[in-house]
Amino acid sequence: MPKTRKQKEKIIKELEKTLTKAKIVLFTDHYGLSANELNELRSKLRENNCKYQVIKKTLLCKVVNDNLKQKVEELQGGLGLVFGLEDEIVPVKIASKFAKEKQNFKVLGGIWGNEYLGEQDAADLAKLPSKQELTALFV
């Protein structure tokens, strides 16, 4: 059943709040995954103070600025968003590891600050150590 206008407005307001809080946002293609597999990903992300949300591209385009709107419209597949609320690297690592385990899950890119990250940029970020790992190395 389609969402009403009020439901869509509520989703857009919540998405705006989450985007302003998030340190990094990843775009993912989850098309072909089962609900149990997505719940598995959500629980892994929740453990690390991250969030996963499935969203329509049209609603996301209403929230992002004009520079990112074109990039979002070009994305293919079922769009899911991974929000990193405390750390920039941990959500990328979790999503990349999940993508290696599940063939139908792909990291398509993301937003870090106001900059668009391509698929390769996200893969490069996944290789970096997290803040906790860097702190442990420093000590």
N, CA and C of each residue as an Amber inpcrd file, in Angstrom:
protein
   417
   0.8350000  -1.1770000   0.0000000   0.0000000   0.0000000   0.0000000
   0.8870000   1.2500000   0.0000000   0.6130000   2.1870000  -0.8950000
   1.4310000   3.4010000  -0.9750000   1.3320000   4.2480000   0.2920000
   2.3900000   4.9890000   0.5520000   2.4220000   5.8690000   1.7180000
   1.6570000   7.1570000   1.4170000   1.0460000   7.6990000   2.4470000
   0.3270000   8.9540000   2.2910000   1.3180000  10.1140000   2.2900000
   0.8310000  11.2800000   1.9250000   1.6840000  12.4710000   1.8870000
   2.2360000  12.7870000   3.2790000   1.4020000  12.6380000   4.3190000
   1.8590000  12.9140000   5.6840000   2.9570000  11.9410000   6.0950000
   2.8190000  10.6750000   5.7270000   3.8420000   9.6810000   6.0490000
   5.1540000  10.0320000   5.3600000   5.0750000  10.4460000   4.1010000
   6.2790000  10.8210000   3.3610000   6.9340000  12.0620000   3.9650000
   6.1330000  13.0450000   4.3840000   6.6790000  14.2400000   5.0160000
   7.3850000  13.8850000   6.3160000   6.8090000  12.9540000   7.0750000
   7.4250000  12.5140000   8.3220000   8.7550000  11.8160000   8.0400000
   8.7950000  10.9690000   7.0230000  10.0270000  10.2730000   6.6430000
  11.0950000  11.2840000   6.2460000  10.7130000  12.3000000   5.4860000
  11.6690000  13.3160000   5.0390000  12.2340000  14.0900000   6.2270000
  11.3850000  14.4670000   7.1980000  11.8630000  15.1870000   8.3840000
  12.8300000  14.3370000   9.2000000  12.4950000  13.0630000   9.3890000
  13.3760000  12.1630000  10.1380000  14.6880000  11.9590000   9.3960000
  14.6120000  11.8500000   8.0760000  15.8140000  11.6660000   7.2640000
  16.7190000  12.8980000   7.3580000  16.1330000  14.0830000   7.3410000
  16.9230000  15.3170000   7.4810000  17.6490000  15.3440000   8.8210000
  16.9520000  14.9780000   9.8980000  17.5720000  14.9470000  11.2260000
  18.7230000  13.9600000  11.2630000  18.4860000  12.7640000  10.7260000
  19.5180000  11.7260000  10.7600000  20.7120000  12.1170000   9.9040000
  20.4670000  12.7270000   8.7590000  21.5770000  13.1580000   7.8990000
  22.4350000  14.2290000   8.5710000  21.8300000  15.1160000   9.3340000
  22.6230000  16.1470000  10.0030000  23.4260000  15.5640000  11.1620000
  22.9140000  14.5200000  11.8090000  23.6300000  13.8810000  12.9090000
  24.7410000  12.9640000  12.4240000  24.5400000  12.3530000  11.2620000
  25.4540000  11.3220000  10.7790000  26.7970000  11.9050000  10.3640000
  27.8560000  11.1910000  10.7160000  29.1930000  11.5880000  10.2950000
  29.4860000  11.0840000   8.8930000  28.8640000   9.9590000   8.5280000
  29.0030000   9.4060000   7.1870000  27.7050000   8.6860000   6.8290000
  27.3750000   8.7030000   5.5430000  26.1980000   8.0010000   5.0380000
  26.6450000   7.1910000   3.8280000  26.3180000   5.9050000   3.8350000
  26.6480000   5.0460000   2.7040000  25.3940000   4.6800000   1.9430000
  25.5080000   4.6200000   0.6210000  24.4230000   4.1470000  -0.2280000
  24.6870000   2.6840000  -0.5400000  23.6680000   1.8430000  -0.3650000
  23.8380000   0.4240000  -0.6220000  22.7280000  -0.0820000  -1.5280000
  23.0220000  -1.1500000  -2.2320000  22.0280000  -1.8690000  -3.0300000
  21.7620000  -3.1820000  -2.3160000  20.5590000  -3.3500000  -1.8300000
  20.1970000  -4.5510000  -1.0770000  19.2690000  -5.4680000  -1.8560000
  19.0670000  -5.1580000  -3.1290000  18.1030000  -5.9050000  -3.9360000
  18.4960000  -7.3830000  -4.0080000  17.5980000  -8.2580000  -3.6110000
  17.8620000  -9.6890000  -3.6410000  18.1550000 -10.2820000  -2.2730000
  18.2980000  -9.4590000  -1.2520000  18.5280000  -9.9690000   0.0990000
  17.1930000 -10.2730000   0.7710000  17.2010000 -11.2420000   1.6380000
  15.9930000 -11.5660000   2.3920000  15.8560000 -10.6100000   3.5780000
  14.6890000 -10.6000000   4.1770000  14.4580000  -9.7510000   5.3530000
  15.3580000 -10.1740000   6.5040000  15.5930000 -11.4670000   6.6600000
  16.4700000 -11.9500000   7.7300000  17.9040000 -11.4600000   7.5390000
  18.3700000 -11.4390000   6.3000000  19.7260000 -10.9580000   6.0240000
  19.8490000  -9.4560000   6.3340000  18.8140000  -8.6870000   5.9700000
  18.8390000  -7.2560000   6.2920000  18.7830000  -7.0300000   7.7990000
  18.0160000  -7.8420000   8.4950000  17.9540000  -7.7230000   9.9600000
  19.2960000  -8.0680000  10.5940000  20.0040000  -9.0280000   9.9980000
  21.3480000  -9.3760000  10.4720000  22.2780000  -8.1730000  10.3420000
  22.2150000  -7.4970000   9.1950000  23.0210000  -6.2940000   8.9790000
  22.6250000  -5.1960000   9.9630000  21.3360000  -4.9850000  10.1430000
  20.8620000  -3.9580000  11.0740000  21.3780000  -4.2040000  12.4940000
  21.3510000  -5.4560000  12.9250000  21.8050000  -5.7460000  14.2970000
  23.3040000  -5.4970000  14.4430000  24.0980000  -5.8470000  13.4200000
  25.5370000  -5.5660000  13.4650000  25.7970000  -4.0620000  13.5380000
  25.0410000  -3.3150000  12.7660000  25.2150000  -1.8610000  12.7560000
  24.7540000  -1.2470000  14.0700000  23.6350000  -1.7180000  14.5970000
  23.0950000  -1.1830000  15.8540000  24.0720000  -1.3610000  17.0100000
  24.8050000  -2.4790000  17.0030000  25.7970000  -2.7390000  18.0520000
  26.8900000  -1.6710000  18.0750000  27.1090000  -1.0380000  16.9300000
  28.1720000  -0.0330000  16.8010000  27.6170000   1.3810000  16.6270000
  26.4110000   1.6100000  17.1290000  25.7390000   2.9040000  17.0670000
  25.6370000   3.4300000  15.6380000  25.2170000   2.5450000  14.7570000
  24.9590000   2.9010000  13.3740000  23.5100000   2.5140000  13.0620000
  23.0430000   2.9380000  11.9080000  21.6430000   2.7150000  11.5640000
  21.5510000   2.3430000  10.0940000  20.5740000   1.4910000   9.7530000
  20.3170000   1.1310000   8.3570000  18.8660000   1.4350000   8.0450000
  18.6320000   2.0920000   6.9170000  17.2770000   2.4450000   6.5290000
  17.1170000   2.2470000   5.0280000  16.0370000   1.5830000   4.6480000
  15.6790000   1.4420000   3.2390000  14.8310000   2.6470000   2.8800000
  15.1430000   3.2620000   1.7400000  14.4470000   4.5030000   1.3730000
  14.2900000   4.5810000  -0.1350000  13.2830000   5.3150000  -0.5570000
  13.0950000   5.5600000  -1.9860000  14.0080000   6.7000000  -2.4210000
  14.5290000   6.5900000  -3.6320000  15.4360000   7.6170000  -4.1470000
  14.7570000   8.9760000  -4.2360000  13.4700000   8.9830000  -4.5850000
  12.7660000  10.2600000  -4.7260000  12.7030000  11.0060000  -3.3990000
  12.5230000  10.2860000  -2.2940000  12.4940000  10.9440000  -0.9810000
  13.8810000  11.4340000  -0.5840000  14.9010000  10.6480000  -0.8860000
  16.2670000  11.0640000  -0.5730000  16.6650000  12.2900000  -1.3880000
  16.2360000  12.3530000  -2.6330000  16.5660000  13.4980000  -3.4920000
  15.9740000  14.7970000  -2.9640000  14.8700000  14.7150000  -2.2450000
  14.2650000  15.9210000  -1.6750000  15.0890000  16.4800000  -0.5130000
  15.9350000  15.6410000   0.0750000  16.7040000  16.0420000   1.2530000
  18.1120000  16.5100000   0.8920000  18.7700000  15.8490000  -0.0690000
  20.1660000  16.1780000  -0.3830000  20.2460000  17.4430000  -1.2420000
  21.4280000  18.0720000  -1.2450000  21.6040000  19.2880000  -2.0350000
  21.7010000  18.9620000  -3.5250000  21.7010000  20.0090000  -4.3520000
  21.6550000  19.8310000  -5.8010000  22.8510000  19.0730000  -6.3590000
  24.0330000  19.2670000  -5.7690000  25.2320000  18.5770000  -6.2560000
  25.1050000  17.0620000  -6.0820000  24.5220000  16.6350000  -4.9800000
  24.4020000  15.2030000  -4.6960000  23.1710000  14.5890000  -5.3330000
  22.1810000  15.4060000  -5.6700000  20.9250000  14.9010000  -6.2200000
  21.1480000  14.0990000  -7.5020000  22.0030000  14.6040000  -8.3790000
  22.2770000  13.9200000  -9.6350000  22.9440000  12.5710000  -9.3820000
  23.8710000  12.5220000  -8.4350000  24.5570000  11.2660000  -8.0970000
  23.5760000  10.2480000  -7.5390000  22.6560000  10.6950000  -6.6880000
  21.6640000   9.7930000  -6.0860000  20.7360000   9.2350000  -7.1580000
  20.3280000  10.0800000  -8.1020000  19.4220000   9.6340000  -9.1620000
  20.0620000   8.5730000 -10.0510000  21.3870000   8.5740000 -10.1550000
  22.0950000   7.6110000 -10.9920000  22.2410000   6.2420000 -10.3460000
  22.0270000   6.1390000  -9.0470000  22.2010000   4.8680000  -8.3340000
  21.1850000   3.8390000  -8.8200000  21.6230000   2.6020000  -8.9080000
  20.7740000   1.5090000  -9.3800000  20.4330000   0.5680000  -8.2310000
  19.3020000  -0.1130000  -8.3400000  18.9280000  -1.1260000  -7.3520000
  18.1070000  -0.5590000  -6.2140000  17.8130000  -1.4230000  -5.2410000
  17.0750000  -1.0110000  -4.0510000  17.9970000  -0.2150000  -3.1530000
  17.6260000   1.0040000  -2.8340000  18.5190000   1.9020000  -2.0990000
  18.3330000   1.7570000  -0.6000000  19.4460000   1.5130000   0.0770000
  19.4840000   1.4910000   1.5300000  20.5560000   2.4450000   1.9940000
  20.3720000   3.0260000   3.1620000  21.3290000   3.9780000   3.7090000
  21.9100000   3.4450000   5.0120000  23.2220000   3.5050000   5.1240000
  23.9120000   3.1680000   6.3700000  24.3830000   4.4890000   6.9630000
  23.9390000   4.7730000   8.1860000  24.3060000   6.0070000   8.8670000
  25.3350000   5.7020000   9.9440000  26.4750000   6.3640000   9.8890000
  27.4770000   6.2820000  10.9470000  27.2860000   7.4630000  11.8730000
  26.7710000   7.1990000  13.0700000  26.4190000   8.2950000  13.9740000
  27.5670000   8.7260000  14.8780000  28.5430000   7.8550000  15.1330000
  29.6630000   8.2170000  16.0040000  31.0070000   8.1460000  15.3050000
  31.1650000   7.1890000  14.4310000  32.4510000   6.9450000  13.7840000
  32.2490000   6.9150000  12.2710000  33.2470000   7.3850000  11.5440000
  33.1560000   7.3960000  10.0910000  33.5800000   6.0700000   9.4650000
  34.4560000   5.3530000  10.1190000  35.0690000   4.1770000   9.5120000
  34.3150000   2.8850000   9.8390000  33.8270000   2.7570000  11.0540000
  33.1760000   1.5080000  11.4870000  32.0130000   1.1080000  10.5860000
  31.0850000   2.0110000  10.2330000  29.9920000   1.5780000   9.3660000
  30.4650000   1.1290000   7.9850000  31.5090000   1.7690000   7.4890000
  32.0500000   1.3800000   6.1800000  32.6420000  -0.0240000   6.2590000
  33.3590000  -0.3060000   7.3470000  33.9480000  -1.6340000   7.5350000
  32.8610000  -2.7050000   7.6340000  31.8100000  -2.4280000   8.4160000
  30.7270000  -3.4030000   8.5850000  30.0230000  -3.6580000   7.2560000
  29.7120000  -2.5840000   6.5260000  29.0150000  -2.7290000   5.2500000
  29.8880000  -3.4570000   4.2250000  31.1710000  -3.1550000   4.1890000
  32.0690000  -3.8200000   3.2350000  32.2330000  -5.3000000   3.5590000
  32.3440000  -5.6120000   4.8350000  32.4480000  -7.0150000   5.2380000
  31.1660000  -7.7640000   4.8960000  30.0200000  -7.1380000   5.1240000
  28.7360000  -7.7550000   4.7970000  28.6140000  -7.9650000   3.2860000
  29.1240000  -7.0130000   2.4990000  29.0830000  -7.1310000   1.0410000
  29.9360000  -8.3010000   0.5450000  31.0490000  -8.5770000   1.2540000
  31.8850000  -9.7210000   0.8760000  31.1860000 -11.0390000   1.1920000
  30.3890000 -11.0470000   2.2690000  29.6800000 -12.2630000   2.6730000
  28.4520000 -12.5200000   1.8090000  27.7590000 -11.4750000   1.3850000
  26.5020000 -11.5900000   0.6300000  26.6960000 -11.0190000  -0.7670000
  26.4740000 -11.8310000  -1.7700000  26.6760000 -11.3890000  -3.1450000
  25.6900000 -10.3070000  -3.5690000  24.4750000 -10.3390000  -3.0360000
  23.4370000  -9.4060000  -3.4630000  23.5130000  -8.0460000  -2.7890000
  24.4710000  -7.8390000  -1.9130000  24.6180000  -6.5700000  -1.2000000
  25.8310000  -5.8410000  -1.7470000  25.6600000  -4.5670000  -2.0970000
  26.7660000  -3.7760000  -2.6460000  26.7890000  -2.3950000  -1.9940000
  27.9770000  -1.9020000  -1.7500000  28.1540000  -0.5240000  -1.3030000
  28.3680000   0.3110000  -2.5640000  27.4770000   1.2660000  -2.7960000
  27.4910000   2.0440000  -4.0360000  28.2210000   3.3770000  -3.9110000
  28.4440000   3.8180000  -2.7130000  29.0780000   5.1110000  -2.4890000
  28.5570000   5.7060000  -1.2020000  28.6300000   7.0280000  -1.0860000
  28.1240000   7.6470000   0.1240000  28.3710000   9.1330000   0.1700000
  28.1060000   9.6810000   1.3540000  28.3200000  11.1020000   1.6130000
  29.1520000  11.2120000   2.8810000  30.2380000  11.9310000   2.8000000
  31.0750000  12.1990000   3.9650000  31.2250000  13.7100000   4.0360000
  30.6220000  14.3270000   5.0280000  30.5290000  15.7820000   5.0680000
  29.5570000  16.2070000   3.9780000  30.0110000  17.0470000   3.0860000
  29.1910000  17.4290000   1.9310000  29.7500000  16.8580000   0.6390000
  30.7030000  15.9550000   0.7490000  31.3580000  15.3820000  -0.4260000
  30.7810000  14.0160000  -0.7630000  30.6480000  13.7480000  -2.0420000
  30.1750000  12.4500000  -2.5050000  31.3410000  11.4730000  -2.5570000
  31.1300000  10.2780000  -2.0490000  32.1300000   9.2150000  -2.1230000
  31.6870000   8.2180000  -3.1800000  32.5690000   7.8630000  -4.0670000
  32.2740000   6.8330000  -5.0390000  32.4390000   5.4530000  -4.4200000
  32.1630000   4.4500000  -5.2100000  32.2690000   3.0730000  -4.7390000
  33.7030000   2.7470000  -4.3250000  34.6750000   3.1910000  -5.1000000
  36.0810000   2.9320000  -4.7860000  36.5250000   3.7030000  -3.5500000
  36.0280000   4.9210000  -3.3910000  36.3630000   5.7120000  -2.1950000
  35.8870000   5.0020000  -0.9270000  34.6820000   4.4400000  -0.9830000
  34.1460000   3.7150000   0.1710000  34.9820000   2.4730000   0.4570000
  35.4250000   1.7960000  -0.5900000  36.2660000   0.6080000  -0.4070000
  37.6110000   0.9880000   0.2200000  38.1520000   2.1310000  -0.1920000
  39.4140000   2.6030000   0.3940000  39.2420000   2.9670000   1.8710000
  38.1100000   3.5760000   2.2150000  37.8490000   3.9200000   3.6180000
  37.7450000   2.6720000   4.4870000  37.2190000   1.5960000   3.9360000
  37.0610000   0.3520000   4.7010000  38.4100000  -0.2290000   5.0980000
  39.4440000   0.1120000   4.3660000  40.7760000  -0.4080000   4.6660000
  41.4690000   0.3500000   5.7970000  40.9800000   1.5390000   6.1180000
  41.5820000   2.3420000   7.1830000  41.2430000   1.7680000   8.5560000
  42.1340000   1.9580000   9.5290000  41.8090000   1.5290000  10.9020000
  40.7870000   2.4790000  11.5300000  39.9860000   1.9530000  12.4560000
  38.9830000   2.7710000  13.1370000  39.6620000   3.6730000  14.1680000
  38.8820000   4.5730000  14.7630000  39.4210000   5.4790000  15.7860000
  39.9470000   4.6970000  16.9830000  39.2280000   3.6430000  17.3810000
  39.6640000   2.8240000  18.5090000  40.9870000   2.1350000  18.2060000
  41.1230000   1.6240000  16.9930000  42.3700000   0.9590000  16.6030000
  43.5260000   1.9540000  16.5720000  43.2780000   3.1590000  16.0660000
  44.3190000   4.1850000  16.0350000  44.7180000   4.6120000  17.4510000
  43.7420000   4.7430000  18.3330000  44.0330000   5.1070000  19.7190000
  44.8660000   4.0220000  20.3850000  44.5270000   2.7700000  20.1350000
  45.2950000   1.6570000  20.7190000  46.7210000   1.6480000  20.1900000
  46.9010000   1.9310000  18.9020000  48.2500000   1.9840000  18.3280000
  49.0520000   3.1430000  18.9230000  48.3940000   4.2640000  19.1420000
  49.0600000   5.4310000  19.6920000  49.5310000   5.1990000  21.1160000
  48.6860000   4.5260000  21.8960000  49.0260000   4.2650000  23.2970000
  50.0840000   3.1920000  23.3320000
